[in-house]
């Protein structure tokens, strides 16, 4: 779609898997931070002359 | 293909005369070349209006949604697959339908032919595989194979998959066609290249929704683009909204699209939005072994669960 693959993550975490949850969240945060702010699918204010 | 005409008229007149159906949905000659229009025939005398040639690209399954009467419908390969999809999705029942199957040899691409010539096309006639385009009284000969609609050129289901009566013997299906060359080309791109490709592809879109109106799958009473509470997507031509519309529409067609080409055919600015639906069609086939509309006996992949469904993307 033109969205960087690292921006989207899928995971299946049971309510009992707290450590997995922490791991996944850390990893997602790191990867998305590395990519920086999303430029696509964001509306920008119209430039007024 | 035009040789089917007499048979279509004969069958339709008979069905109406014997009151087997309340109406027949077919095509009649349009007011412009290459633009046959869908029509509802209600009595046997009018059946003579029905025509069949290479300009019947509109998908007639679109006119079946939530109909209550008994209907005779002329169906080429893709129409028949969309009729199956309609039946599976409870938009019409099989008992209501008398399907007049038409073995199809492909429809011609009006965008392509219009782009080939300068000036106004007065007439487009066909004789077997020869197409004659008349402009300013001058005749130009074309080979049909060169001007087929893109989806027809890679079609592998030309014969109706479901029918009550055929107008002719089945035609030979195309073999060894590479259905997904264009999709693979896009898949090979980086995300930035994809983004730019789609930006360019969709830039002419005027949000007229001709694609969704021509699509037999787009039958929601209120489309997400028209919702206002909440408003999922802006209504203007902001590239973000245009893209959201096209992507979401494609996803709604996932596992259902038969690549009938009605959307691209209807587009007034010639956008090939089929690359989106084709990608989903390819995924349905590769991951679930599913081709939409081939059988009434199997549920589509998106409303069934199988333990061996692919799940590599979940970790």
Short mmCIF file of N, CA and C in Angstrom, two decimals, chain B residues 16-160:
data_model
loop_
_atom_site.label_atom_id
_atom_site.label_comp_id
_atom_site.label_asym_id
_atom_site.label_seq_id
_atom_site.Cartn_x
_atom_site.Cartn_y
_atom_site.Cartn_z
N UNK B 16 -40.64 -15.14 -21.40
CA UNK B 16 -41.64 -14.14 -21.04
C UNK B 16 -43.04 -14.59 -21.46
N UNK B 17 -43.12 -15.21 -22.64
CA UNK B 17 -44.43 -15.66 -23.13
C UNK B 17 -45.00 -16.73 -22.22
N UNK B 18 -44.11 -17.66 -21.78
CA UNK B 18 -44.57 -18.75 -20.92
C UNK B 18 -44.65 -18.33 -19.45
N UNK B 19 -44.43 -17.06 -19.20
CA UNK B 19 -44.47 -16.50 -17.83
C UNK B 19 -43.54 -17.24 -16.86
N UNK B 20 -42.45 -17.75 -17.39
CA UNK B 20 -41.46 -18.38 -16.49
C UNK B 20 -40.71 -17.33 -15.70
N UNK B 21 -40.62 -16.15 -16.29
CA UNK B 21 -39.96 -15.04 -15.59
C UNK B 21 -40.81 -13.78 -15.75
N UNK B 22 -40.61 -12.83 -14.83
CA UNK B 22 -41.33 -11.56 -14.92
C UNK B 22 -40.59 -10.57 -15.81
N UNK B 23 -39.29 -10.73 -15.86
CA UNK B 23 -38.52 -9.86 -16.75
C UNK B 23 -37.19 -10.51 -17.10
N UNK B 24 -36.64 -10.01 -18.20
CA UNK B 24 -35.32 -10.48 -18.60
C UNK B 24 -34.38 -9.28 -18.54
N UNK B 25 -33.24 -9.48 -17.89
CA UNK B 25 -32.23 -8.41 -17.86
C UNK B 25 -31.18 -8.73 -18.91
N UNK B 26 -31.02 -7.78 -19.82
CA UNK B 26 -30.04 -7.99 -20.89
C UNK B 26 -29.51 -6.65 -21.38
N UNK B 27 -29.02 -6.65 -22.61
CA UNK B 27 -28.48 -5.41 -23.18
C UNK B 27 -29.29 -4.99 -24.40
N UNK B 28 -29.44 -3.68 -24.58
CA UNK B 28 -29.92 -3.19 -25.87
C UNK B 28 -28.91 -2.19 -26.39
N UNK B 29 -29.08 -1.87 -27.66
CA UNK B 29 -28.12 -0.97 -28.30
C UNK B 29 -28.14 0.37 -27.59
N UNK B 30 -26.97 0.90 -27.30
CA UNK B 30 -26.90 2.20 -26.65
C UNK B 30 -26.96 3.32 -27.67
N UNK B 31 -27.01 4.56 -27.18
CA UNK B 31 -27.11 5.68 -28.10
C UNK B 31 -25.73 6.11 -28.64
N UNK B 32 -24.68 5.53 -28.07
CA UNK B 32 -23.34 5.83 -28.57
C UNK B 32 -22.63 4.54 -28.93
N UNK B 33 -21.64 4.61 -29.84
CA UNK B 33 -20.91 3.39 -30.18
C UNK B 33 -20.20 2.82 -28.95
N UNK B 34 -20.09 1.53 -28.88
CA UNK B 34 -19.38 0.81 -27.80
C UNK B 34 -20.03 0.99 -26.44
N UNK B 35 -21.29 1.42 -26.42
CA UNK B 35 -21.96 1.66 -25.13
C UNK B 35 -23.32 0.97 -25.11
N UNK B 36 -23.34 -0.35 -25.18
CA UNK B 36 -24.62 -1.03 -25.02
C UNK B 36 -25.13 -0.78 -23.62
N UNK B 37 -26.47 -0.60 -23.53
CA UNK B 37 -26.99 -0.29 -22.20
C UNK B 37 -27.80 -1.45 -21.65
N UNK B 38 -27.72 -1.64 -20.33
CA UNK B 38 -28.51 -2.70 -19.70
C UNK B 38 -29.99 -2.35 -19.84
N UNK B 39 -30.84 -3.36 -20.00
CA UNK B 39 -32.27 -3.06 -20.06
C UNK B 39 -33.08 -4.17 -19.41
N UNK B 40 -34.25 -3.80 -18.93
CA UNK B 40 -35.19 -4.76 -18.34
C UNK B 40 -36.30 -4.98 -19.36
N UNK B 41 -36.46 -6.20 -19.82
CA UNK B 41 -37.49 -6.51 -20.81
C UNK B 41 -38.66 -7.19 -20.08
N UNK B 42 -39.84 -6.59 -20.22
CA UNK B 42 -40.99 -7.09 -19.46
C UNK B 42 -42.00 -7.88 -20.28
N UNK B 43 -41.97 -7.72 -21.59
CA UNK B 43 -42.89 -8.55 -22.37
C UNK B 43 -42.23 -9.08 -23.64
N UNK B 44 -42.80 -10.18 -24.12
CA UNK B 44 -42.15 -10.95 -25.19
C UNK B 44 -41.87 -10.12 -26.44
N UNK B 45 -42.76 -9.16 -26.74
CA UNK B 45 -42.56 -8.37 -27.97
C UNK B 45 -41.27 -7.56 -27.89
N UNK B 46 -40.96 -7.09 -26.69
CA UNK B 46 -39.77 -6.24 -26.54
C UNK B 46 -38.45 -7.01 -26.59
N UNK B 47 -38.55 -8.34 -26.54
CA UNK B 47 -37.32 -9.14 -26.51
C UNK B 47 -36.47 -8.90 -27.75
N UNK B 48 -37.11 -8.40 -28.82
CA UNK B 48 -36.37 -8.13 -30.06
C UNK B 48 -35.33 -7.03 -29.89
N UNK B 49 -35.49 -6.23 -28.82
CA UNK B 49 -34.51 -5.15 -28.57
C UNK B 49 -33.16 -5.68 -28.11
N UNK B 50 -33.18 -6.91 -27.57
CA UNK B 50 -31.95 -7.42 -26.94
C UNK B 50 -30.84 -7.60 -27.97
N UNK B 51 -29.64 -7.23 -27.57
CA UNK B 51 -28.49 -7.43 -28.45
C UNK B 51 -27.36 -8.10 -27.68
N UNK B 52 -26.43 -8.69 -28.43
CA UNK B 52 -25.21 -9.19 -27.81
C UNK B 52 -24.06 -8.96 -28.77
N UNK B 53 -23.05 -8.27 -28.32
CA UNK B 53 -21.81 -8.15 -29.09
C UNK B 53 -20.66 -7.89 -28.12
N UNK B 54 -19.60 -7.31 -28.61
CA UNK B 54 -18.41 -7.14 -27.74
C UNK B 54 -18.46 -5.87 -26.90
N UNK B 55 -19.65 -5.27 -26.78
CA UNK B 55 -19.77 -4.05 -25.99
C UNK B 55 -20.70 -4.26 -24.79
N UNK B 56 -20.76 -5.51 -24.33
CA UNK B 56 -21.66 -5.83 -23.21
C UNK B 56 -20.84 -6.04 -21.94
N UNK B 57 -19.92 -5.14 -21.70
CA UNK B 57 -18.98 -5.32 -20.59
C UNK B 57 -19.58 -5.05 -19.22
N UNK B 58 -20.70 -4.34 -19.18
CA UNK B 58 -21.33 -4.04 -17.89
C UNK B 58 -21.76 -5.34 -17.23
N UNK B 59 -21.59 -5.43 -15.92
CA UNK B 59 -21.91 -6.67 -15.21
C UNK B 59 -23.37 -6.65 -14.75
N UNK B 60 -24.18 -7.51 -15.37
CA UNK B 60 -25.63 -7.45 -15.11
C UNK B 60 -26.02 -7.96 -13.72
N UNK B 61 -25.12 -8.68 -13.06
CA UNK B 61 -25.43 -9.13 -11.70
C UNK B 61 -25.73 -7.94 -10.80
N UNK B 62 -25.21 -6.79 -11.17
CA UNK B 62 -25.42 -5.55 -10.43
C UNK B 62 -26.91 -5.21 -10.26
N UNK B 63 -27.74 -5.70 -11.20
CA UNK B 63 -29.16 -5.32 -11.18
C UNK B 63 -30.03 -6.34 -10.45
N UNK B 64 -29.40 -7.32 -9.82
CA UNK B 64 -30.19 -8.36 -9.16
C UNK B 64 -30.42 -8.09 -7.68
N UNK B 65 -29.62 -7.19 -7.11
CA UNK B 65 -29.61 -7.02 -5.66
C UNK B 65 -31.00 -6.81 -5.07
N UNK B 66 -31.39 -7.70 -4.16
CA UNK B 66 -32.65 -7.61 -3.41
C UNK B 66 -33.91 -7.58 -4.28
N UNK B 67 -33.83 -8.09 -5.51
CA UNK B 67 -35.00 -8.15 -6.37
C UNK B 67 -35.97 -9.21 -5.85
N UNK B 68 -37.25 -8.98 -6.05
CA UNK B 68 -38.24 -9.93 -5.54
C UNK B 68 -38.85 -10.79 -6.66
N UNK B 69 -38.83 -10.30 -7.91
CA UNK B 69 -39.53 -11.03 -8.96
C UNK B 69 -38.68 -12.16 -9.53
N UNK B 70 -39.29 -12.93 -10.43
CA UNK B 70 -38.53 -13.96 -11.13
C UNK B 70 -37.84 -13.31 -12.32
N UNK B 71 -36.57 -13.60 -12.46
CA UNK B 71 -35.77 -12.86 -13.41
C UNK B 71 -35.02 -13.79 -14.35
N UNK B 72 -35.11 -13.49 -15.63
CA UNK B 72 -34.21 -14.14 -16.59
C UNK B 72 -33.03 -13.20 -16.77
N UNK B 73 -31.84 -13.72 -16.72
CA UNK B 73 -30.68 -12.82 -16.85
C UNK B 73 -29.68 -13.41 -17.83
N UNK B 74 -29.20 -12.52 -18.70
CA UNK B 74 -28.18 -12.93 -19.66
C UNK B 74 -26.84 -12.84 -18.93
N UNK B 75 -26.09 -13.93 -18.93
CA UNK B 75 -24.86 -13.94 -18.13
C UNK B 75 -23.68 -14.50 -18.90
N UNK B 76 -22.65 -13.67 -19.03
CA UNK B 76 -21.37 -14.18 -19.55
C UNK B 76 -20.60 -14.76 -18.37
N UNK B 77 -19.36 -15.19 -18.59
CA UNK B 77 -18.60 -15.85 -17.53
C UNK B 77 -18.57 -15.07 -16.23
N UNK B 78 -18.12 -13.79 -16.31
CA UNK B 78 -17.95 -13.02 -15.08
C UNK B 78 -19.30 -12.68 -14.43
N UNK B 79 -20.33 -12.39 -15.25
CA UNK B 79 -21.65 -12.13 -14.68
C UNK B 79 -22.11 -13.33 -13.87
N UNK B 80 -21.88 -14.53 -14.44
CA UNK B 80 -22.36 -15.74 -13.76
C UNK B 80 -21.64 -15.91 -12.42
N UNK B 81 -20.36 -15.56 -12.38
CA UNK B 81 -19.62 -15.68 -11.11
C UNK B 81 -20.13 -14.66 -10.10
N UNK B 82 -20.50 -13.49 -10.58
CA UNK B 82 -21.07 -12.52 -9.65
C UNK B 82 -22.49 -12.89 -9.22
N UNK B 83 -23.21 -13.62 -10.08
CA UNK B 83 -24.53 -14.12 -9.68
C UNK B 83 -24.35 -15.13 -8.54
N UNK B 84 -23.35 -16.01 -8.70
CA UNK B 84 -23.05 -16.97 -7.63
C UNK B 84 -22.75 -16.23 -6.33
N UNK B 85 -21.91 -15.19 -6.44
CA UNK B 85 -21.55 -14.42 -5.24
C UNK B 85 -22.80 -13.78 -4.63
N UNK B 86 -23.69 -13.25 -5.47
CA UNK B 86 -24.93 -12.67 -4.99
C UNK B 86 -25.78 -13.71 -4.25
N UNK B 87 -25.83 -14.92 -4.79
CA UNK B 87 -26.63 -15.97 -4.16
C UNK B 87 -26.01 -16.34 -2.81
N UNK B 88 -24.68 -16.52 -2.80
CA UNK B 88 -23.98 -16.86 -1.55
C UNK B 88 -24.22 -15.79 -0.49
N UNK B 89 -24.29 -14.53 -0.93
CA UNK B 89 -24.43 -13.43 0.03
C UNK B 89 -25.91 -13.07 0.28
N UNK B 90 -26.80 -13.97 -0.16
CA UNK B 90 -28.25 -13.80 0.06
C UNK B 90 -28.82 -12.50 -0.50
N UNK B 91 -28.32 -12.09 -1.66
CA UNK B 91 -28.85 -10.90 -2.29
C UNK B 91 -29.92 -11.26 -3.31
N UNK B 92 -29.98 -12.53 -3.65
CA UNK B 92 -31.01 -13.04 -4.56
C UNK B 92 -31.02 -14.55 -4.34
N UNK B 93 -32.15 -15.20 -4.66
CA UNK B 93 -32.13 -16.66 -4.48
C UNK B 93 -32.04 -17.35 -5.84
N UNK B 94 -31.44 -18.51 -5.85
CA UNK B 94 -31.25 -19.25 -7.09
C UNK B 94 -32.59 -19.53 -7.76
N UNK B 95 -33.63 -19.78 -6.96
CA UNK B 95 -34.94 -20.15 -7.50
C UNK B 95 -35.57 -19.00 -8.28
N UNK B 96 -35.18 -17.79 -7.95
CA UNK B 96 -35.75 -16.64 -8.64
C UNK B 96 -35.17 -16.45 -10.04
N UNK B 97 -34.09 -17.16 -10.33
CA UNK B 97 -33.32 -16.83 -11.53
C UNK B 97 -33.45 -17.89 -12.61
N UNK B 98 -33.54 -17.41 -13.82
CA UNK B 98 -33.35 -18.27 -14.98
C UNK B 98 -32.15 -17.69 -15.71
N UNK B 99 -31.04 -18.39 -15.63
CA UNK B 99 -29.79 -17.82 -16.14
C UNK B 99 -29.55 -18.28 -17.57
N UNK B 100 -29.49 -17.29 -18.46
CA UNK B 100 -29.22 -17.57 -19.87
C UNK B 100 -27.72 -17.38 -20.08
N UNK B 101 -27.01 -18.48 -20.17
CA UNK B 101 -25.55 -18.43 -20.22
C UNK B 101 -25.02 -18.07 -21.59
N UNK B 102 -24.06 -17.16 -21.63
CA UNK B 102 -23.45 -16.77 -22.89
C UNK B 102 -21.94 -17.04 -22.82
N UNK B 103 -21.45 -17.94 -23.65
CA UNK B 103 -20.00 -18.13 -23.68
C UNK B 103 -19.37 -16.86 -24.25
N UNK B 104 -18.41 -16.30 -23.54
CA UNK B 104 -17.92 -14.97 -23.88
C UNK B 104 -16.55 -15.06 -24.56
N UNK B 105 -16.33 -14.19 -25.53
CA UNK B 105 -15.00 -14.16 -26.15
C UNK B 105 -14.30 -12.84 -25.88
N UNK B 106 -14.72 -12.20 -24.84
CA UNK B 106 -14.03 -10.97 -24.45
C UNK B 106 -14.76 -9.73 -24.96
N UNK B 107 -14.65 -8.67 -24.19
CA UNK B 107 -15.27 -7.40 -24.55
C UNK B 107 -14.19 -6.45 -25.03
N UNK B 108 -14.59 -5.48 -25.85
CA UNK B 108 -13.56 -4.57 -26.36
C UNK B 108 -13.46 -3.35 -25.45
N UNK B 109 -12.26 -2.80 -25.44
CA UNK B 109 -11.89 -1.74 -24.50
C UNK B 109 -12.20 -0.39 -25.13
N UNK B 110 -13.29 0.24 -24.68
CA UNK B 110 -13.69 1.50 -25.32
C UNK B 110 -12.69 2.62 -25.03
N UNK B 111 -12.07 2.59 -23.85
CA UNK B 111 -11.05 3.61 -23.55
C UNK B 111 -9.91 3.52 -24.56
N UNK B 112 -9.49 2.28 -24.80
CA UNK B 112 -8.35 2.08 -25.69
C UNK B 112 -8.68 2.51 -27.11
N UNK B 113 -9.87 2.10 -27.59
CA UNK B 113 -10.23 2.45 -28.97
C UNK B 113 -10.41 3.96 -29.11
N UNK B 114 -11.04 4.58 -28.13
CA UNK B 114 -11.19 6.04 -28.18
C UNK B 114 -9.83 6.73 -28.23
N UNK B 115 -8.87 6.18 -27.50
CA UNK B 115 -7.55 6.82 -27.44
C UNK B 115 -6.75 6.60 -28.73
N UNK B 116 -7.15 5.58 -29.50
CA UNK B 116 -6.38 5.26 -30.71
C UNK B 116 -6.65 6.24 -31.85
N UNK B 117 -7.82 6.89 -31.79
CA UNK B 117 -8.20 7.72 -32.93
C UNK B 117 -8.49 9.16 -32.51
N UNK B 118 -8.22 10.05 -33.45
CA UNK B 118 -8.65 11.43 -33.24
C UNK B 118 -10.02 11.58 -33.86
N UNK B 119 -10.80 12.46 -33.36
CA UNK B 119 -12.12 12.67 -33.94
C UNK B 119 -13.14 11.76 -33.31
N UNK B 120 -14.41 12.03 -33.66
CA UNK B 120 -15.49 11.30 -33.02
C UNK B 120 -15.77 9.98 -33.74
N UNK B 121 -15.85 8.93 -32.96
CA UNK B 121 -16.15 7.62 -33.55
C UNK B 121 -17.65 7.53 -33.81
N UNK B 122 -18.01 7.27 -35.09
CA UNK B 122 -19.44 7.22 -35.41
C UNK B 122 -20.02 5.82 -35.26
N UNK B 123 -19.18 4.84 -35.55
CA UNK B 123 -19.72 3.49 -35.51
C UNK B 123 -18.59 2.50 -35.25
N UNK B 124 -18.90 1.45 -34.48
CA UNK B 124 -17.96 0.37 -34.30
C UNK B 124 -18.70 -0.92 -34.59
N UNK B 125 -18.28 -1.60 -35.66
CA UNK B 125 -18.96 -2.83 -36.05
C UNK B 125 -17.98 -3.99 -35.87
N UNK B 126 -18.54 -5.20 -35.70
CA UNK B 126 -17.64 -6.34 -35.55
C UNK B 126 -18.11 -7.50 -36.40
N UNK B 127 -17.13 -8.25 -36.84
CA UNK B 127 -17.41 -9.45 -37.60
C UNK B 127 -16.39 -10.49 -37.15
N UNK B 128 -16.81 -11.39 -36.29
CA UNK B 128 -15.88 -12.36 -35.75
C UNK B 128 -14.77 -11.66 -34.99
N UNK B 129 -13.53 -11.85 -35.40
CA UNK B 129 -12.41 -11.25 -34.70
C UNK B 129 -11.98 -9.91 -35.31
N UNK B 130 -12.77 -9.41 -36.27
CA UNK B 130 -12.43 -8.13 -36.91
C UNK B 130 -13.35 -7.03 -36.37
N UNK B 131 -12.75 -5.90 -36.05
CA UNK B 131 -13.50 -4.75 -35.58
C UNK B 131 -13.33 -3.63 -36.61
N UNK B 132 -14.41 -2.99 -37.00
CA UNK B 132 -14.31 -1.88 -37.93
C UNK B 132 -14.79 -0.61 -37.24
N UNK B 133 -13.90 0.36 -37.15
CA UNK B 133 -14.22 1.62 -36.50
C UNK B 133 -14.42 2.68 -37.58
N UNK B 134 -15.59 3.34 -37.56
CA UNK B 134 -15.86 4.37 -38.57
C UNK B 134 -15.73 5.76 -37.97
N UNK B 135 -14.84 6.55 -38.57
CA UNK B 135 -14.66 7.94 -38.13
C UNK B 135 -14.73 8.83 -39.35
N UNK B 136 -15.58 9.85 -39.30
CA UNK B 136 -15.77 10.76 -40.44
C UNK B 136 -15.98 9.99 -41.74
N UNK B 137 -16.77 8.93 -41.67
CA UNK B 137 -17.07 8.15 -42.87
C UNK B 137 -15.94 7.24 -43.32
N UNK B 138 -14.81 7.28 -42.62
CA UNK B 138 -13.67 6.46 -43.02
C UNK B 138 -13.57 5.23 -42.12
N UNK B 139 -13.39 4.07 -42.75
CA UNK B 139 -13.36 2.84 -41.97
C UNK B 139 -11.94 2.44 -41.60
N UNK B 140 -11.77 2.05 -40.32
CA UNK B 140 -10.47 1.58 -39.87
C UNK B 140 -10.63 0.16 -39.33
N UNK B 141 -9.78 -0.74 -39.81
CA UNK B 141 -9.90 -2.13 -39.37
C UNK B 141 -8.98 -2.42 -38.19
N UNK B 142 -9.51 -3.15 -37.22
CA UNK B 142 -8.72 -3.54 -36.05
C UNK B 142 -8.90 -5.03 -35.80
N UNK B 143 -7.91 -5.62 -35.16
CA UNK B 143 -8.06 -7.00 -34.69
C UNK B 143 -8.65 -6.93 -33.28
N UNK B 144 -9.66 -7.76 -33.02
CA UNK B 144 -10.28 -7.72 -31.70
C UNK B 144 -9.27 -8.04 -30.59
N UNK B 145 -8.37 -8.98 -30.89
CA UNK B 145 -7.39 -9.40 -29.87
C UNK B 145 -6.54 -8.22 -29.39
N UNK B 146 -6.35 -7.22 -30.25
CA UNK B 146 -5.52 -6.07 -29.88
C UNK B 146 -6.26 -5.05 -29.02
N UNK B 147 -7.59 -5.11 -29.05
CA UNK B 147 -8.34 -4.09 -28.33
C UNK B 147 -9.25 -4.68 -27.25
N UNK B 148 -8.92 -5.90 -26.80
CA UNK B 148 -9.70 -6.51 -25.71
C UNK B 148 -9.54 -5.70 -24.43
N UNK B 149 -10.59 -5.69 -23.61
CA UNK B 149 -10.45 -5.12 -22.29
C UNK B 149 -9.35 -5.89 -21.57
N UNK B 150 -8.60 -5.17 -20.72
CA UNK B 150 -7.43 -5.81 -20.10
C UNK B 150 -7.82 -7.04 -19.29
N UNK B 151 -8.95 -6.95 -18.59
CA UNK B 151 -9.34 -8.11 -17.78
C UNK B 151 -9.77 -9.28 -18.66
N UNK B 152 -10.34 -8.98 -19.83
CA UNK B 152 -10.77 -10.05 -20.74
C UNK B 152 -9.56 -10.77 -21.35
N UNK B 153 -8.49 -10.02 -21.58
CA UNK B 153 -7.30 -10.62 -22.17
C UNK B 153 -6.69 -11.67 -21.26
N UNK B 154 -6.90 -11.53 -19.94
CA UNK B 154 -6.32 -12.51 -19.01
C UNK B 154 -7.40 -13.36 -18.32
N UNK B 155 -8.60 -13.38 -18.92
CA UNK B 155 -9.72 -14.10 -18.32
C UNK B 155 -9.56 -15.61 -18.50
N UNK B 156 -9.82 -16.38 -17.45
CA UNK B 156 -9.77 -17.83 -17.58
C UNK B 156 -11.12 -18.49 -17.27
N UNK B 157 -12.17 -17.65 -17.16
CA UNK B 157 -13.51 -18.21 -16.96
C UNK B 157 -14.49 -17.53 -17.91
N UNK B 158 -14.33 -17.82 -19.20
CA UNK B 158 -15.18 -17.16 -20.19
C UNK B 158 -16.57 -17.78 -20.24
N UNK B 159 -16.66 -19.06 -19.89
CA UNK B 159 -17.95 -19.73 -19.92
C UNK B 159 -18.66 -19.56 -18.59
N UNK B 160 -19.98 -19.39 -18.63
CA UNK B 160 -20.74 -19.24 -17.38
C UNK B 160 -20.54 -20.47 -16.49
#
